[in-house]
Coordinates of C-alpha atoms in Angstrom, one line a residue:
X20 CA -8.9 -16.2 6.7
X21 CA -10.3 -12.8 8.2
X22 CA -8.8 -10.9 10.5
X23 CA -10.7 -8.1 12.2
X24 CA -9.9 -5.2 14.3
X25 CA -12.9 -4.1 16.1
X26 CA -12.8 -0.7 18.1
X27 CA -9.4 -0.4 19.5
X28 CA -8.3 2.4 22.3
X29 CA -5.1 2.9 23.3
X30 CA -3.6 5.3 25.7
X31 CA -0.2 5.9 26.6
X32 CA -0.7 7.6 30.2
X33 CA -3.2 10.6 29.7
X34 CA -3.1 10.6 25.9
X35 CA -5.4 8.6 23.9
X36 CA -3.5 7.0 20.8
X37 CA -6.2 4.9 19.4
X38 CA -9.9 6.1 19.6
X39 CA -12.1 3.2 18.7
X40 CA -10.0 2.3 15.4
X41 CA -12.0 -1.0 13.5
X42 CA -10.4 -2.5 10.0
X43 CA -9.9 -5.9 8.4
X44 CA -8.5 -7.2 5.6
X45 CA -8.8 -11.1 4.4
X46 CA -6.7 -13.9 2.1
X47 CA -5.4 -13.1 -0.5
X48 CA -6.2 -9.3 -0.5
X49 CA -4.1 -6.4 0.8
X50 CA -5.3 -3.1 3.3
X51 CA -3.1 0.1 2.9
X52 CA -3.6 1.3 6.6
X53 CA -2.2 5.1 6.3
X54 CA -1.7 8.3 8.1
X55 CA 0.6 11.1 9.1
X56 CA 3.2 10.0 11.7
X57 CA 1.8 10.4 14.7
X58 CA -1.2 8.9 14.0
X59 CA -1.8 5.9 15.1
X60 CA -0.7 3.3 13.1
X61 CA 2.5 1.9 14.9
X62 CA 0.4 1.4 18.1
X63 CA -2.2 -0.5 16.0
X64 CA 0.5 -3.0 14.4
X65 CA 2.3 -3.4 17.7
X66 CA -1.0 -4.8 19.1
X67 CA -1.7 -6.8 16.6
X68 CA 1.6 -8.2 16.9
X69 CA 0.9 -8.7 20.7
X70 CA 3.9 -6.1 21.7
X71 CA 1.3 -4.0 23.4
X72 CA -2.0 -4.8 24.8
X73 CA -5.1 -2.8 23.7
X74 CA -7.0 -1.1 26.4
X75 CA -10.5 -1.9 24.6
X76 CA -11.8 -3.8 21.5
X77 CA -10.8 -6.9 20.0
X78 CA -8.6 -8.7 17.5
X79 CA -10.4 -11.6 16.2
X80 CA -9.6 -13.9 13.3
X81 CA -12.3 -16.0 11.3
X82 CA -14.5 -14.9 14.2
X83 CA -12.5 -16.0 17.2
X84 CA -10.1 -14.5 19.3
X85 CA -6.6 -14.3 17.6
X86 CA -4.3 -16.6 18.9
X87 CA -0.3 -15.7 17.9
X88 CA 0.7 -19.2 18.8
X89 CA -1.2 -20.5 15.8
X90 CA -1.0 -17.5 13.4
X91 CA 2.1 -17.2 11.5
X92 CA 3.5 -13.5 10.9
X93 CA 5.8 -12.0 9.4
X94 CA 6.6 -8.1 10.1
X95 CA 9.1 -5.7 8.2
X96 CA 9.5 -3.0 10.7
X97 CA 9.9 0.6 9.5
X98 CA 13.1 0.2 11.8
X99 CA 15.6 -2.9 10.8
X100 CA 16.3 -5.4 13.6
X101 CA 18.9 -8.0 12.3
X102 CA 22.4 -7.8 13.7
X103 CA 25.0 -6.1 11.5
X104 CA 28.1 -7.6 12.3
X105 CA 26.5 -11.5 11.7
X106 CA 26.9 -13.9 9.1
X107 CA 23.4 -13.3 7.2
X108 CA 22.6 -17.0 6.7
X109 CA 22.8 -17.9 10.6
X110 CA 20.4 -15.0 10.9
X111 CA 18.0 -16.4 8.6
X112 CA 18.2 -19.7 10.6
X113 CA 18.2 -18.5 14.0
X114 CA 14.9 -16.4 12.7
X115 CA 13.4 -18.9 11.7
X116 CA 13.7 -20.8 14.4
X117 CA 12.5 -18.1 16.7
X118 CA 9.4 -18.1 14.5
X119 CA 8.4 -21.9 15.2
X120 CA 10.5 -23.5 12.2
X121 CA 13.0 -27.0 12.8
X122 CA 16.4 -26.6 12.3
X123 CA 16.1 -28.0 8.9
X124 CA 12.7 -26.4 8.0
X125 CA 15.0 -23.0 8.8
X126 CA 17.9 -23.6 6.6
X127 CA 15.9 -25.1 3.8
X128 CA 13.9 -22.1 4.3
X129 CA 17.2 -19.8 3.7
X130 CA 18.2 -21.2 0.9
X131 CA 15.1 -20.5 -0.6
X132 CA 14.3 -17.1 0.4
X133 CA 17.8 -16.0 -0.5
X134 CA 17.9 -17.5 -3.9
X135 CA 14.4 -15.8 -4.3
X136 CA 16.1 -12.6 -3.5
X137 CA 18.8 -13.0 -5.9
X138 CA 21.3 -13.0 -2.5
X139 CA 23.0 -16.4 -2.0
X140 CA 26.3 -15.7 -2.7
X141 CA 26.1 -13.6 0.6
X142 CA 24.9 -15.9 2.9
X143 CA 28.6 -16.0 4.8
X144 CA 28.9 -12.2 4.5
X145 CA 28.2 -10.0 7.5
X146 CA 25.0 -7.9 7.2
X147 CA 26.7 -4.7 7.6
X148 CA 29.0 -5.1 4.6
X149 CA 26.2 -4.9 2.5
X150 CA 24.6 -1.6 0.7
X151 CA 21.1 -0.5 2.2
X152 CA 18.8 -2.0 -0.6
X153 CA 20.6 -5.4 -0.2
X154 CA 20.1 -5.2 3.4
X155 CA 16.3 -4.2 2.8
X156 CA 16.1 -7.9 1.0
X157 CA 17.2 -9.7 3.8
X158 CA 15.3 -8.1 6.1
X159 CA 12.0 -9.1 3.8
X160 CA 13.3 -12.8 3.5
X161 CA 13.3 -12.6 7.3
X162 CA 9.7 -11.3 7.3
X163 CA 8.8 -14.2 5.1
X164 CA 10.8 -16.7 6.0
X165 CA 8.0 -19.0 8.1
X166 CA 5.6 -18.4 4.9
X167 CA 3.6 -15.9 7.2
X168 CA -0.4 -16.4 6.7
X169 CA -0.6 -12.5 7.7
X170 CA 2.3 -10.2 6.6
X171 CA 2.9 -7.0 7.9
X172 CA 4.7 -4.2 6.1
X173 CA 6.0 -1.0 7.6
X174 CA 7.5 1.3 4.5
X175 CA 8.7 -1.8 3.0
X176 CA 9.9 0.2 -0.5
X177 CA 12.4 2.6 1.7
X178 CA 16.0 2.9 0.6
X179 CA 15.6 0.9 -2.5
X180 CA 16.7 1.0 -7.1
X181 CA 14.3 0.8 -9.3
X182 CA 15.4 -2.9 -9.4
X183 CA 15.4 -4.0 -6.2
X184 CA 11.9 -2.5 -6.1
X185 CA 10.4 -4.5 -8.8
X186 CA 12.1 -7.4 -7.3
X187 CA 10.2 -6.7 -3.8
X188 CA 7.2 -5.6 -5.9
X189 CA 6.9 -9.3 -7.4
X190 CA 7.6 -10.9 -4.2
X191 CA 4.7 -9.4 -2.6
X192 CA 2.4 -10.1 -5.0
X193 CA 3.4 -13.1 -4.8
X194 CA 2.3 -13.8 -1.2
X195 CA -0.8 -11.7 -2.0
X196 CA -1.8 -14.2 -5.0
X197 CA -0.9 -17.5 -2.6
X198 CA -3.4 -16.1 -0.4
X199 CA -1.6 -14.1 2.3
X200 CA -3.4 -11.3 3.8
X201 CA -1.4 -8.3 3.9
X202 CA -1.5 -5.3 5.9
X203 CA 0.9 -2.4 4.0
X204 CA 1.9 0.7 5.6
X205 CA 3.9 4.0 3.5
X206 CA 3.9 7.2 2.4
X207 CA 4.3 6.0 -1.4
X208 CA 1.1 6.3 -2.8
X209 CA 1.9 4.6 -5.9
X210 CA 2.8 1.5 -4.3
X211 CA -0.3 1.4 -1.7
X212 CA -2.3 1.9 -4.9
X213 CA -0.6 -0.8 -7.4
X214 CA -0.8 -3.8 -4.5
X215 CA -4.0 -2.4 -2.1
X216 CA -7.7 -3.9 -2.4
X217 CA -8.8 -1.2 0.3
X218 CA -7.6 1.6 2.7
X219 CA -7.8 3.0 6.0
X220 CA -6.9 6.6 7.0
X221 CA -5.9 7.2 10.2
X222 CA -5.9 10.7 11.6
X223 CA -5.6 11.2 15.5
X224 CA -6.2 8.2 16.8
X225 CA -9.4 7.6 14.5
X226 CA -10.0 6.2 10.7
X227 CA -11.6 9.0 9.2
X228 CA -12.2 6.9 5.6
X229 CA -11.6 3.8 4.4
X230 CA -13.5 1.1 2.4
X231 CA -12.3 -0.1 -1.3
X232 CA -9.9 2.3 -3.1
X233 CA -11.8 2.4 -6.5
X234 CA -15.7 3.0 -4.6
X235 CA -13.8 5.6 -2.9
X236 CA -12.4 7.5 -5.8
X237 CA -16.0 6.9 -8.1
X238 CA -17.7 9.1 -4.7
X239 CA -16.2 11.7 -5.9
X240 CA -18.1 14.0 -8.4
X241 CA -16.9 13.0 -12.1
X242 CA -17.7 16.0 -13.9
X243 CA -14.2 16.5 -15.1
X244 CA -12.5 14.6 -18.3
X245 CA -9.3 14.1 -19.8
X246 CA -9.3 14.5 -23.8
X247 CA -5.8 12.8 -25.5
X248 CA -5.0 13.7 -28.4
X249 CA -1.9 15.0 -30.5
X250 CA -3.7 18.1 -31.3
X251 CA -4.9 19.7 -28.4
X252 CA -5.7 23.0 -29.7
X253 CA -7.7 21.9 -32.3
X254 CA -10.0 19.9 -29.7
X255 CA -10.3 23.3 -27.2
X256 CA -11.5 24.9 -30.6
X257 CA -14.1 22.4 -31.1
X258 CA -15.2 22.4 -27.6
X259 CA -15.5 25.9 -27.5
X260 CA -17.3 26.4 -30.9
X261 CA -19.7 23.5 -30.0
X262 CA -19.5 22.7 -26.6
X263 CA -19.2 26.1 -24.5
X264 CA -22.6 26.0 -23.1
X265 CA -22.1 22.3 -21.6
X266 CA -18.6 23.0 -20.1
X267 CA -17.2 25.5 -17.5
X268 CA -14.1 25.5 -18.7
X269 CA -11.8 23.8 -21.2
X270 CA -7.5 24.1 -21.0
X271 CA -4.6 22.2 -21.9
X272 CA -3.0 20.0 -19.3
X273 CA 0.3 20.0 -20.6
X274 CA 1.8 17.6 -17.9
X275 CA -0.6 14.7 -18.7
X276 CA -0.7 15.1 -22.2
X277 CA -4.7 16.2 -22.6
X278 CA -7.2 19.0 -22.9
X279 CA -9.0 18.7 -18.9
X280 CA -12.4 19.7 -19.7
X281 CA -15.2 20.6 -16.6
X282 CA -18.5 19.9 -17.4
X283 CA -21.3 21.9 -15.7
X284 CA -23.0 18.5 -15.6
X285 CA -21.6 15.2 -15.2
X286 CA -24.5 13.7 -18.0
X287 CA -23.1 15.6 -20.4
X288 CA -20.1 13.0 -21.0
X289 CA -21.6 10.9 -23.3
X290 CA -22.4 13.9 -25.4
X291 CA -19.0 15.3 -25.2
X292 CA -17.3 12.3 -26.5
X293 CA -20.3 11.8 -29.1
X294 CA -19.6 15.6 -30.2
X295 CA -15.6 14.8 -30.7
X296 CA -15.9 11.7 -32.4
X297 CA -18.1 13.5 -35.1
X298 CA -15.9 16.2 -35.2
X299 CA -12.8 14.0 -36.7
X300 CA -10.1 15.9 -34.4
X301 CA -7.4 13.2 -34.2
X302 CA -8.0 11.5 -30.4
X303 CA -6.2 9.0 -28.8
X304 CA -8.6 8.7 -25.7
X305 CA -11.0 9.2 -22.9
X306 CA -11.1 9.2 -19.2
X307 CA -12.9 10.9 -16.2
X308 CA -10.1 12.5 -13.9
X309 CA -10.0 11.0 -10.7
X310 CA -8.9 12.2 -7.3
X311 CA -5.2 10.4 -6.7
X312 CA -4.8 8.4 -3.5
X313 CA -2.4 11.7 -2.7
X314 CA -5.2 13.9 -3.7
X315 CA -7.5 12.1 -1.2
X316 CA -4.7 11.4 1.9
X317 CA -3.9 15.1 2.0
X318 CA -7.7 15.9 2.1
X319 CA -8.3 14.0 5.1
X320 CA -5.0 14.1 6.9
X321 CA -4.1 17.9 6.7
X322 CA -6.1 19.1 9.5
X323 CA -3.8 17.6 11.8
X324 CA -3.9 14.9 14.6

């Protein structure tokens, strides 16, 4: 399955939300669609969802017009929506049931999704007596209660342990590796980067990059390397004794660990780790420093909507 956003515009009386946005993203993969608030992307899952209508371009899946009625969802708002002061297993049900499920697909259904999240032994409780991050697992075995070919997930990580996040972590890949398509939305780059095939930046109204996460990262210029080794100084002195005229500078990143070393050329890699490995400094690796999803967000974002 392939669903495709083509050239969506959006205005909300004189302002223009959504300029001509186009993504996709396919079974069995995940798109981190990001951007500063304000930029676009709420309006862009609403219509998908069908809670707004765009004002041009199209929503198409496998090629033909995307019919709700046939494509199961399932959305975790960046904004809960279940009813605090009801029993959390009659939610479930009465979810489900909203989404297309029988009676007894629904309640088989919640059994299921609340043993997978480790909370059956609240399924008479009332939603508000439970903690945040408890709540935040119910509200994701909502989402995924009708086994949603398409799941949508609005800062899905918010307000959880480390625990509960590895628990939501598995769960999603999961539904990634049974062939779900995902669309992910948050400002935690870590996350976007751990479960995303491919991005989208939004920045007023428009994706100003996207494309596969790795491509994106090898565009930029790898001239710069991370050395590892337990003897850092003893690798700058090598580098600078046999090395200076290939490098612009050499200097101990103490947070990673490493010497960082700027080439003036990016061939010159091949030679710089020939030239260590001869040298018999103790190592304990390579690698060409990369831009951080972070890195690359703030670079495109910070200008503004």
């Amino acid at each position: 399955m392939k669903v495709e956003l083509k050239e969506l515009k959006k205005s909300f009386g004189e302002k223009e939300v959504l300029k001509g946005i186009s993504l996709e993203t396919e079974s069995g993969q995940a798109l981190g669609l990001l951007g500063r608030n304000g930029a676009g992307k709420t309006t862009t899952i609403r219509i998908l969802m069908g809670v707004f209508y765009q004002d041009g371009g199209t929503i198409t899946v496998d090629g033909k017009p995307i019919d709700r009625s046939k494509l199961r969802i399932g959305y975790l708002p960046e904004e809960r929506g279940l009813y605090p002061k009801q029993k959390i297993g009659s939610q479930l049900v009465y979810f489900g049931m909203l989404r297309g499920l029988s009676k007894q697909q629904a309640r088989d259904n919640t059994v299921r999704w609340l043993d997978r999240m480790g909370m059956s032994e609240y399924k008479d409780r009332k939603l508000e007596t439970l903690s945040k991050g408890n709540q935040q697992k119910i509200q994701l075995a909502v989402t995924l209660l009708c086994d949603p070919q398409l799941v949508i997930l609005d800062e899905p990580f918010s307000g959880l342990d480390p625990v509960n996040a590895m628990l939501l972590k598995d769960v999603i890949a999961e539904r990634i590796n049974d062939g779900a398509a995902v669309i992910f939305s948050s400002h935690q780059m870590n996350y976007i980067e751990e479960f995303c095939n491919n991005i989208s930046i939004l920045n007023g109204g428009r994706i100003v990059i996207d494309g596969n996460i790795n491509s994106i990262k090898r565009s930029y210029p790898r001239d710069t390397i991370n050395v590892f080794s337990e003897d850092p100084e003893t690798v700058i002195g090598v580098l600078k004794s046999g090395f200076a005229d290939r490098m612009e500078n050499a200097a101990v990143d103490e947070k990673n660990a490493c010497v960082t070393v700027k080439l003036r050329d990016e061939g010159h890699k091949d030679s710089l780790v020939k030239m260590l490995l001869d040298s018999r400094v103790k190592l304990d690796g390579f690698r060409i420093k990369e831009p951080s999803l972070n890195d690359i967000f703030v670079q495109y974002t910070e200008g503004g909507i």
